[in-house]
Coordinates of C-alpha atoms in Angstrom, one line a residue:
M19 CA -87.5 69.6 195.6
A20 CA -89.0 66.2 195.1
A21 CA -89.3 65.1 191.5
K22 CA -92.8 65.2 189.9
W23 CA -94.5 61.8 189.5
H24 CA -94.1 61.8 185.7
E25 CA -90.4 62.6 185.9
V26 CA -90.0 59.6 188.3
A27 CA -92.0 57.4 185.9
R28 CA -90.0 58.5 182.8
S29 CA -86.7 57.9 184.6
R30 CA -87.8 54.4 185.6
K31 CA -88.9 53.6 182.0
K32 CA -85.5 54.8 180.7
Q33 CA -83.8 52.6 183.3
Q34 CA -85.7 49.6 181.8
S35 CA -84.8 50.6 178.2
D36 CA -81.1 51.0 179.2
A37 CA -81.1 47.4 180.4
I38 CA -81.5 46.1 176.8
P39 CA -78.1 45.1 175.3
Q40 CA -77.3 47.0 172.1
E41 CA -76.7 43.8 170.2
W42 CA -80.3 42.7 171.0
T43 CA -81.8 45.9 169.7
L44 CA -84.4 45.6 166.9
K45 CA -84.5 47.8 163.9
E46 CA -87.7 49.9 163.7
C47 CA -90.7 47.8 163.0
S48 CA -94.0 49.2 161.7
E49 CA -95.8 45.9 161.2
R50 CA -99.0 45.4 163.1
N51 CA -98.7 41.6 163.1
V52 CA -95.3 40.9 164.5
M53 CA -95.6 37.1 165.2
S54 CA -92.8 36.3 162.7
V55 CA -90.4 39.0 163.7
P56 CA -88.5 37.1 166.5
S57 CA -87.4 34.3 164.1
S58 CA -86.7 36.6 161.1
C59 CA -85.0 39.6 162.7
G60 CA -81.5 38.1 162.7
I61 CA -80.9 38.5 166.4
L62 CA -81.5 34.8 167.2
T63 CA -79.1 32.0 166.1
A64 CA -80.5 28.9 164.5
L65 CA -80.1 27.0 167.7
E66 CA -81.9 29.8 169.7
I67 CA -84.7 29.6 167.2
E68 CA -84.9 25.9 167.7
I69 CA -84.8 26.2 171.5
T70 CA -87.5 28.9 171.7
G71 CA -89.6 27.3 169.1
S72 CA -90.2 24.3 171.4
T73 CA -93.7 24.9 172.7
N74 CA -93.7 21.7 174.7
V75 CA -91.9 22.3 178.0
E76 CA -91.3 18.6 178.3
V77 CA -88.9 18.7 175.3
I78 CA -86.9 21.6 176.8
L79 CA -86.7 19.9 180.2
S80 CA -85.6 16.6 178.7
N81 CA -82.8 18.3 176.7
L82 CA -81.7 20.2 179.8
Q83 CA -81.6 17.1 182.0
N84 CA -79.7 15.0 179.4
S85 CA -77.2 17.9 178.8
K86 CA -78.1 18.3 175.2
W87 CA -78.8 22.0 176.0
T88 CA -77.3 23.9 178.9
S89 CA -79.4 26.1 181.1
R90 CA -77.2 29.1 180.1
S91 CA -77.9 28.5 176.4
V92 CA -81.7 28.0 177.0
T93 CA -81.9 31.0 179.3
T94 CA -79.9 33.2 176.8
A95 CA -82.2 32.1 174.0
F96 CA -85.4 32.9 175.8
Y97 CA -83.9 36.1 177.2
K98 CA -83.0 37.4 173.7
R99 CA -86.5 36.4 172.5
A100 CA -88.1 38.1 175.5
I101 CA -86.2 41.3 174.8
I102 CA -87.3 41.2 171.2
A103 CA -90.9 40.7 172.4
Q104 CA -90.5 43.7 174.8
Q105 CA -89.5 45.9 171.9
L106 CA -92.5 44.7 169.8
T107 CA -95.2 44.7 172.5
N108 CA -93.9 46.4 175.7
C109 CA -94.6 43.2 177.7
L110 CA -91.9 43.4 180.4
T111 CA -91.2 45.4 183.6
E112 CA -88.1 44.0 185.2
I113 CA -85.0 42.9 183.1
F114 CA -82.2 41.3 185.1
I115 CA -80.0 39.4 182.6
E116 CA -76.9 38.8 184.6
R117 CA -78.8 37.6 187.6
A118 CA -80.7 35.1 185.5
L119 CA -77.6 33.9 183.7
A120 CA -75.8 33.4 187.1
R121 CA -78.7 31.2 188.2
A122 CA -78.5 29.3 184.9
D123 CA -74.8 28.7 185.5
Y124 CA -75.6 27.4 189.0
C125 CA -78.0 24.9 187.5
D126 CA -75.5 23.7 184.9
D127 CA -72.7 23.4 187.6
Y128 CA -75.1 21.4 189.9
L129 CA -76.0 19.0 187.1
K130 CA -72.4 18.5 186.2
K131 CA -71.2 17.9 189.8
N132 CA -74.1 15.8 191.0
G133 CA -75.2 13.9 187.9
K134 CA -78.8 14.8 188.6
P135 CA -81.1 17.8 188.2
I136 CA -82.0 20.1 191.0
G137 CA -85.7 19.3 190.5
P138 CA -88.4 18.9 188.0
L139 CA -88.0 22.3 186.4
H140 CA -84.2 22.1 186.3
G141 CA -82.7 25.0 184.3
L142 CA -86.0 26.1 182.8
P143 CA -86.5 29.9 182.4
V144 CA -89.8 31.0 183.9
S145 CA -91.4 34.4 183.6
L146 CA -93.4 36.1 186.4
K147 CA -96.2 38.7 186.5
D148 CA -95.1 41.9 188.2
Q149 CA -96.6 40.9 191.5
F150 CA -94.2 38.2 192.6
A151 CA -91.5 39.7 194.9
M152 CA -87.9 38.7 194.2
K153 CA -85.3 39.6 196.8
G154 CA -83.3 42.6 195.7
I155 CA -85.6 43.6 192.9
E156 CA -88.3 46.3 192.8
T157 CA -92.0 45.2 192.6
I158 CA -93.7 48.3 191.1
M159 CA -97.0 46.7 189.9
G160 CA -97.8 49.8 187.8
Y161 CA -97.8 52.4 190.6
V162 CA -95.4 55.3 190.5
S163 CA -95.3 55.4 194.3
W164 CA -94.0 51.9 194.3
I165 CA -90.9 52.7 192.3
G166 CA -87.9 52.0 194.5
R167 CA -89.6 49.4 196.7
V168 CA -87.0 46.6 196.7
A169 CA -88.1 43.3 198.0
E170 CA -86.3 41.9 201.1
H171 CA -87.7 38.4 200.5
D172 CA -88.8 36.1 197.7
A173 CA -92.5 35.3 197.3
V174 CA -93.3 31.7 198.2
I175 CA -94.0 30.8 194.6
V176 CA -90.5 32.1 193.7
E177 CA -89.0 30.1 196.5
I178 CA -90.7 27.0 195.1
L179 CA -89.4 27.8 191.6
Y180 CA -85.9 27.9 192.9
E181 CA -86.4 24.7 194.8
T182 CA -87.6 22.9 191.6
G183 CA -84.5 24.2 189.7
A184 CA -86.2 26.9 187.6
V185 CA -84.6 30.1 186.4
P186 CA -86.9 33.1 187.0
F187 CA -85.7 35.5 184.3
V188 CA -88.1 38.4 183.6
R189 CA -91.2 40.0 185.1
T190 CA -94.1 41.2 183.0
N191 CA -96.4 44.1 182.7
V192 CA -99.7 44.8 184.4
P193 CA -102.4 47.5 184.5
Q194 CA -102.5 50.0 187.3
S195 CA -104.6 48.5 190.2
L196 CA -104.6 45.1 188.4
M197 CA -108.4 45.5 188.0
F198 CA -108.5 45.8 184.2
A199 CA -108.8 43.3 181.4
E200 CA -106.2 45.3 179.5
T201 CA -102.6 46.2 180.4
Y202 CA -101.6 49.9 180.8
N203 CA -100.0 51.9 183.6
N204 CA -98.2 55.2 184.0
V205 CA -94.8 53.7 184.6
F206 CA -94.2 51.2 181.9
G207 CA -97.0 52.1 179.4
R208 CA -99.2 49.8 177.3
T209 CA -98.8 46.2 176.3
T210 CA -99.9 45.4 172.8
N211 CA -101.1 42.2 171.1
P212 CA -98.5 40.6 168.8
Y213 CA -101.2 39.5 166.3
N214 CA -102.2 43.1 165.8
R215 CA -100.5 45.8 167.9
S216 CA -103.5 48.1 167.6
H217 CA -105.4 45.5 169.7
T218 CA -105.1 44.6 173.4
A219 CA -103.2 41.7 174.8
G220 CA -105.8 41.5 177.6
G221 CA -105.2 41.8 181.3
S222 CA -104.3 41.9 184.0
S223 CA -101.6 39.3 183.0
G224 CA -101.3 40.9 179.6
G225 CA -97.5 41.1 179.7
E226 CA -97.4 37.3 180.2
G227 CA -99.9 36.8 177.3
A228 CA -97.9 38.8 174.8
L229 CA -94.6 37.4 175.9
I230 CA -95.6 33.7 175.7
A231 CA -97.5 34.3 172.4
L232 CA -94.1 35.5 170.9
K233 CA -92.4 32.4 172.5
G234 CA -90.3 34.7 174.7
S235 CA -91.0 32.4 177.7
P236 CA -91.7 28.7 177.9
L237 CA -93.8 29.0 181.1
G238 CA -95.3 31.9 182.9
V239 CA -96.9 32.7 186.2
G240 CA -99.9 35.0 186.3
T241 CA -102.8 35.7 188.7
D242 CA -106.5 35.7 188.3
I243 CA -109.2 37.5 190.3
G244 CA -111.7 38.0 187.5
G245 CA -110.2 36.5 184.4
S246 CA -106.6 37.8 184.5
V247 CA -104.9 34.7 183.2
R248 CA -107.8 33.6 181.0
I249 CA -108.5 36.8 179.1
P250 CA -104.9 37.3 178.0
A251 CA -104.6 33.7 177.0
S252 CA -107.7 34.0 174.8
C253 CA -106.5 37.3 173.3
C254 CA -103.0 36.0 172.6
G255 CA -103.8 32.4 171.5
I256 CA -102.1 30.5 174.4
Y257 CA -103.2 28.2 177.2
S258 CA -103.8 29.1 180.9
L259 CA -105.3 27.7 184.1
R260 CA -107.3 29.5 186.8
P261 CA -107.1 27.1 189.7
S262 CA -109.4 27.0 192.8
Y263 CA -108.6 29.1 195.8
N264 CA -105.3 28.3 197.6
R265 CA -104.2 25.5 195.2
L266 CA -101.0 27.5 194.6
P267 CA -99.4 29.6 197.5
Y268 CA -99.9 33.3 197.2
G269 CA -97.7 34.2 200.2
G270 CA -95.3 37.1 199.6
A271 CA -96.9 38.2 196.4
L272 CA -98.0 41.8 196.2
N273 CA -101.5 42.8 195.3
S274 CA -104.0 45.6 195.0
M275 CA -106.9 45.5 197.4
D276 CA -104.7 43.5 199.8
G277 CA -106.9 42.1 202.5
Q278 CA -109.9 41.6 200.2
E279 CA -110.6 37.9 200.6
A280 CA -114.2 37.6 199.6
L281 CA -113.1 37.0 196.0
R282 CA -109.5 35.8 196.2
S283 CA -106.9 36.2 193.6
V284 CA -105.2 32.9 192.6
I285 CA -102.0 32.1 190.9
G286 CA -102.2 30.4 187.6
P287 CA -99.8 29.1 184.9
M288 CA -99.7 30.3 181.3
A289 CA -98.0 28.5 178.5
S290 CA -98.0 27.5 174.8
S291 CA -99.2 23.9 175.4
V292 CA -101.4 21.8 177.6
S293 CA -98.5 19.6 178.6
S294 CA -96.8 22.7 180.0
L295 CA -99.7 23.4 182.3
K296 CA -99.5 19.9 183.7
R297 CA -96.2 20.8 185.3
W298 CA -98.2 22.8 187.8
C299 CA -100.4 20.1 189.1
E300 CA -100.0 16.6 190.6
S301 CA -99.7 13.4 188.6
D302 CA -102.3 12.7 185.9
Y303 CA -105.8 12.5 187.1
Q304 CA -107.5 9.4 185.9
L305 CA -111.0 10.9 185.8
R306 CA -112.4 8.3 188.1
D307 CA -115.3 10.6 189.0
H308 CA -115.9 11.2 185.3
G309 CA -116.3 7.7 183.8
G310 CA -112.6 7.4 183.2
G311 CA -112.9 9.9 180.5
E312 CA -114.4 7.4 178.1
K313 CA -117.7 9.2 177.4
L314 CA -117.7 12.7 178.8
V315 CA -120.7 15.0 178.8
F316 CA -119.9 18.7 178.1
G317 CA -122.3 21.5 178.8
F318 CA -122.0 24.2 176.1
M319 CA -122.7 27.8 177.3
W320 CA -123.3 29.4 173.9
D321 CA -124.5 32.6 175.4
N322 CA -124.4 33.7 179.1
G323 CA -127.6 35.7 178.8
I324 CA -125.9 39.0 179.3
I325 CA -123.6 39.5 176.2
R326 CA -123.9 37.5 173.0
P327 CA -120.6 36.3 171.5
H328 CA -119.4 37.5 168.1
P329 CA -119.7 35.1 165.1
P330 CA -116.1 33.7 165.1
V331 CA -116.5 32.8 168.8
R332 CA -119.7 30.9 168.1
R333 CA -117.9 29.2 165.2
A334 CA -115.1 28.2 167.6
M335 CA -117.8 26.7 169.9
E336 CA -119.2 24.7 167.0
S337 CA -115.7 23.4 166.1
V338 CA -115.2 22.1 169.6
K339 CA -118.6 20.6 169.7
N340 CA -118.0 18.7 166.4
A341 CA -114.6 17.6 167.5
L342 CA -115.9 16.2 170.8
K343 CA -118.8 14.4 169.1
S344 CA -116.4 12.8 166.6
R345 CA -114.6 11.2 169.6
G346 CA -117.8 9.8 171.1
H347 CA -118.4 12.4 173.8
E348 CA -121.8 14.0 174.4
V349 CA -122.6 17.7 174.1
V350 CA -125.6 19.3 175.7
D351 CA -126.7 23.0 176.1
W352 CA -125.8 24.5 179.5
Q353 CA -128.8 26.2 181.2
N354 CA -127.7 29.6 182.6
Y355 CA -128.5 30.2 186.3
K356 CA -128.5 33.7 187.9
H357 CA -125.4 34.9 186.0
L358 CA -126.3 38.6 186.3
D359 CA -126.9 38.2 190.1
I360 CA -123.5 36.5 190.4
Y361 CA -121.8 39.3 188.4
K362 CA -123.5 42.1 190.5
I363 CA -122.4 40.5 193.8
A364 CA -118.8 40.2 192.5
M365 CA -118.8 43.8 191.4
K366 CA -120.0 44.9 194.9
L367 CA -117.3 42.8 196.6
Y368 CA -114.6 44.2 194.3
G369 CA -115.7 47.7 195.0
A370 CA -116.4 47.4 198.8
D371 CA -113.7 50.0 199.6
G372 CA -115.1 52.5 197.3
G373 CA -111.8 52.7 195.4
E374 CA -109.9 53.8 198.5
D375 CA -107.0 51.3 197.9
N376 CA -106.3 52.6 194.4
R377 CA -106.6 56.3 195.5
A378 CA -104.2 55.7 198.4
A379 CA -101.6 54.0 196.2
C380 CA -101.7 57.0 193.8
S381 CA -102.2 60.0 196.1
G382 CA -98.8 59.9 197.8
V383 CA -97.0 61.1 194.6
G384 CA -99.9 62.8 192.8
E385 CA -100.2 60.1 190.2
P386 CA -103.5 60.2 188.3
I387 CA -105.7 57.2 188.7
V388 CA -106.1 55.2 185.5
N389 CA -109.8 54.8 185.1
S390 CA -109.9 53.8 181.5
M391 CA -107.8 51.7 179.0
S392 CA -108.8 54.0 176.2
P393 CA -105.6 55.5 174.6
K394 CA -107.6 58.7 173.9
K395 CA -108.8 59.0 177.5
N396 CA -105.3 58.2 178.8
L397 CA -103.9 60.9 176.5
D398 CA -106.5 63.5 177.5
Q399 CA -105.8 62.8 181.1
M400 CA -102.3 64.0 180.6
S401 CA -103.0 67.0 178.4
H402 CA -102.6 70.7 179.3
E403 CA -104.3 73.8 177.9
D404 CA -101.2 74.7 175.9
G405 CA -101.3 71.4 174.1
S406 CA -98.5 69.8 176.0
Y407 CA -98.6 66.6 178.0
S408 CA -97.4 66.0 181.5
H409 CA -96.5 62.4 180.8
I410 CA -97.1 60.2 177.8
Y411 CA -95.0 57.7 175.8
D412 CA -94.8 58.2 172.0
L413 CA -96.6 54.8 171.6
E414 CA -99.8 56.2 173.0
K415 CA -100.0 59.0 170.4
T416 CA -99.8 56.3 167.7
F417 CA -102.8 54.5 169.1
V418 CA -104.9 57.6 169.3
E419 CA -104.1 58.4 165.7
D420 CA -104.7 54.8 164.6
P421 CA -107.5 54.6 162.0
D422 CA -109.0 51.6 163.9
A423 CA -109.2 53.6 167.1
M424 CA -112.7 53.8 168.4
D425 CA -114.7 55.6 171.1
P426 CA -115.1 53.6 174.3
I427 CA -118.0 51.1 174.5
A428 CA -121.3 52.7 175.6
D429 CA -122.2 52.3 179.2
P430 CA -120.2 49.2 180.1
V431 CA -121.5 47.6 183.3
I432 CA -118.0 47.4 184.8
D433 CA -117.8 51.2 184.8
Q434 CA -120.3 51.1 187.6
F435 CA -117.6 49.4 189.7
R436 CA -114.9 51.9 188.7
Q437 CA -117.1 54.9 189.4
N438 CA -118.2 53.7 192.8
T439 CA -116.8 55.7 195.6
E440 CA -119.1 54.5 198.4
I441 CA -117.4 52.5 201.1
I442 CA -119.8 49.8 202.5
T443 CA -120.1 49.0 206.1
A444 CA -118.9 45.7 207.7
Y445 CA -122.6 44.7 208.1
Q446 CA -123.2 45.3 204.4
L447 CA -120.1 43.3 203.5
W448 CA -121.3 40.4 205.7
D449 CA -124.6 40.4 203.8
L450 CA -122.7 40.2 200.5
H451 CA -120.8 37.2 201.9
I452 CA -124.1 35.5 202.7
Q453 CA -125.4 36.2 199.2
R454 CA -122.2 34.9 197.7
R455 CA -122.4 31.7 199.8
N456 CA -126.0 31.1 198.9
L457 CA -125.3 31.6 195.2
R458 CA -122.5 29.1 195.3
A459 CA -124.7 26.5 196.9
E460 CA -127.5 27.2 194.5
Y461 CA -125.2 26.9 191.4
N462 CA -123.6 23.8 192.7
R463 CA -127.1 22.3 193.2
H464 CA -128.0 23.4 189.7
W465 CA -124.9 21.7 188.2
E466 CA -125.5 18.5 190.3
E467 CA -129.1 18.2 189.0
T468 CA -127.9 17.8 185.5
K469 CA -127.3 14.1 186.2
S470 CA -131.1 13.7 185.6
F471 CA -130.5 14.0 181.8
T472 CA -126.9 13.2 181.0
G473 CA -127.5 9.5 180.6
T474 CA -124.3 8.7 182.5
G475 CA -125.6 8.9 186.1
R476 CA -123.2 11.8 186.6
P477 CA -123.7 15.5 186.4
I478 CA -122.2 17.3 183.3
D479 CA -118.5 16.7 183.5
A480 CA -117.4 20.2 182.4
I481 CA -118.7 23.3 180.8
I482 CA -117.3 24.9 177.6
S483 CA -117.8 28.6 177.2
P484 CA -116.4 31.7 175.6
V485 CA -113.7 33.6 177.6
I486 CA -114.7 36.9 176.2
P487 CA -117.5 37.5 173.6
Y488 CA -115.0 38.6 171.0
A489 CA -111.4 38.2 169.8
A490 CA -109.0 40.7 171.3
P491 CA -110.5 44.1 170.5
P492 CA -108.7 47.4 169.8
H493 CA -107.2 49.1 172.8
G494 CA -109.7 50.5 175.3
L495 CA -112.6 48.3 174.2
N496 CA -112.2 45.2 176.3
T497 CA -115.0 46.0 178.7
D498 CA -116.5 42.5 179.2
S499 CA -115.6 40.0 181.9
F500 CA -119.0 38.4 182.5
Y501 CA -117.8 35.0 181.1
T502 CA -114.9 34.8 183.5
I503 CA -115.9 36.5 186.7
I504 CA -118.7 34.1 187.5
W505 CA -116.2 31.3 187.9
N506 CA -114.1 33.4 190.3
L507 CA -117.1 33.9 192.6
L508 CA -118.1 30.2 192.3
D509 CA -114.5 29.2 192.7
C510 CA -114.4 26.8 189.8
P511 CA -111.1 26.0 188.0
A512 CA -111.1 27.0 184.4
A513 CA -108.5 26.3 181.6
V514 CA -108.2 28.3 178.4
F515 CA -107.2 26.8 175.1
P516 CA -106.8 28.3 171.6
V517 CA -109.3 27.2 168.9
T518 CA -109.2 29.3 165.8
T519 CA -108.7 32.8 164.3
V520 CA -111.1 35.3 162.9
K521 CA -111.7 34.8 159.1
P522 CA -113.2 37.1 156.4
S523 CA -116.1 34.6 156.1
D524 CA -117.2 35.2 159.7
Y525 CA -119.9 37.6 158.6
A526 CA -121.6 39.9 161.1
D527 CA -125.0 38.9 162.4
A528 CA -128.2 40.7 161.3
P529 CA -129.5 43.2 163.8
H530 CA -131.6 41.6 166.6
D531 CA -132.9 42.3 170.1
F532 CA -130.2 43.1 172.7
Y533 CA -129.9 42.2 176.3
N534 CA -128.6 45.7 177.3
T535 CA -126.7 48.7 175.9
E536 CA -123.4 47.0 176.3
D537 CA -124.6 44.0 174.3
K538 CA -125.7 46.4 171.6
S539 CA -122.3 48.2 171.6
I540 CA -120.4 45.0 171.4
Y541 CA -122.5 43.8 168.5
E542 CA -121.8 47.1 166.7
L543 CA -118.0 46.7 167.4
Y544 CA -117.7 43.7 165.1
T545 CA -116.6 43.5 161.5
P546 CA -114.5 40.6 160.1
D547 CA -111.9 43.1 158.9
R548 CA -111.4 44.8 162.3
F549 CA -110.7 41.4 163.9
R550 CA -109.0 39.6 161.0
D551 CA -106.6 36.8 162.1
M552 CA -107.0 37.5 165.8
P553 CA -107.0 34.4 168.0
I554 CA -110.1 32.9 169.5
G555 CA -109.9 30.9 172.8
L556 CA -112.5 29.1 174.8
Q557 CA -112.5 28.0 178.5
L558 CA -113.2 24.6 180.0
I559 CA -114.7 24.9 183.5
G560 CA -114.8 22.1 186.2
R561 CA -115.9 21.7 189.7
S562 CA -114.0 23.4 192.6
Q563 CA -110.7 21.7 193.5
E564 CA -110.8 19.6 190.3
E565 CA -107.7 21.1 188.7
E566 CA -106.3 17.7 187.6
A567 CA -109.6 16.7 186.1
V568 CA -109.8 20.0 184.2
I569 CA -106.3 19.6 182.8
R570 CA -107.0 16.0 181.8
M571 CA -110.3 17.0 180.1
L572 CA -108.5 19.9 178.4
E573 CA -106.1 17.3 176.9
I574 CA -109.0 15.3 175.6
V575 CA -110.5 18.5 174.0
D576 CA -107.2 19.6 172.6
D577 CA -106.5 16.1 171.1
A578 CA -110.0 16.1 169.6
L579 CA -109.4 19.5 168.0
N580 CA -106.0 18.5 166.7
S581 CA -107.5 15.4 165.1
V582 CA -110.0 17.4 163.0
G583 CA -107.9 20.5 162.5
R584 CA -108.3 23.9 164.0
G585 CA -110.3 25.8 161.4

């Protein structure tokens, strides 16, 4: 008799837990904020704390290439820290220690024998979202039915990492279907935020976000189809880049809704510093089309006209505005243009199959479809009349009983996408493509016309906006992706950077008129205590195919913030 889906999932989760070496096992930790645990738990040596504390990848690579550090010692240090992060936040899927160390030894031997590195990422551990196939390893991607699927070939991005000398060393957690801004699935469970484990790490690259925030990886690879490298970066206080379509090769990577190419998923880097993101692009862009970077004009999207940001997000915007003006740059208000129309088209394109892809992936083994990130709803989905549960990890019960746990947001717009079961015709899809194409042209024209008031003869150089309208919320409450999805449909590169954290002085706004019911619910969600000390990130958006310019402008913004302090 075939095993039931929940038995298969539990067995696979146990296999993951059994891969953790006993000497790397943490004592029980009840803290919500676990950011200091890796360096204080006693598992890492002083040298390993020094290695993993290096947020600038350039420093690590320099020490690897001049043989101050070996790839084995660096890989071991980050692996130990990644395993600590896993025990604190449940951020990993695949653990393959011996394989990674064998690769590190190969890098060390190559350097010793040849007197030169393999390539620009020589000996560097790199983490990968659980979409990137690695020969001989399962790629489960949150589906029970995919357990046991062992890759016969490496994804192209993995091949490139090998060619550049990198050491792929862990894979990280994702939500079932990848189409959530949080991270939970029936196989590996829920990823939590290291700043407050009662809050989400974001999604769908939430495993990468939590891992990098805890310095368990110096450089990570995620994907983004609606905000999936940007939202976790904002939630976890790190940097990320959503490139334009096809800037980084997607070949061989697994995906949900495979074949949906109207709004393509893209590969994007995630890291603890701007300099680390630069490793993914060509040589420094000199901003020749942006006045050489001397006097840039930034458009500030304070509010997208759909959801108003919480007070600490607005304060972060003010901080960036003041920092840029102190460096002689100009700041103007961005005028919104058809944002709700863009979002609606995006939702229709995502849901064109009526959910058939997700149902097909789950139906073979009877796995329930995850249609919410709410711990309570997830728990209820597994409950029986006798009070037992068919499948649930102990962690989930903790979140349901958490005093900060709240009911889901009222009527989030994205639920219209999840609840859609209507498969549209090819003709209807073509019409959506026409609408998408027209909206892109109109928005590009809208941006181009800003040259009439910038005073530089150029359009606005980049837009600064929220990533999400709040800091990372409690589990199940991250419903909003309006600020990110518009740039996926428009295919604009966008980089996320940390600005500040929520403070007790970020008082709630007085009641006011609301755009919609979700805007009202998000307003009611906010109290300074609920979000205390959670990171706030913003995004810098450029024109399509301007990744190098976006990264260079991000450096300018980051330097300006550093000069005045991140309040």
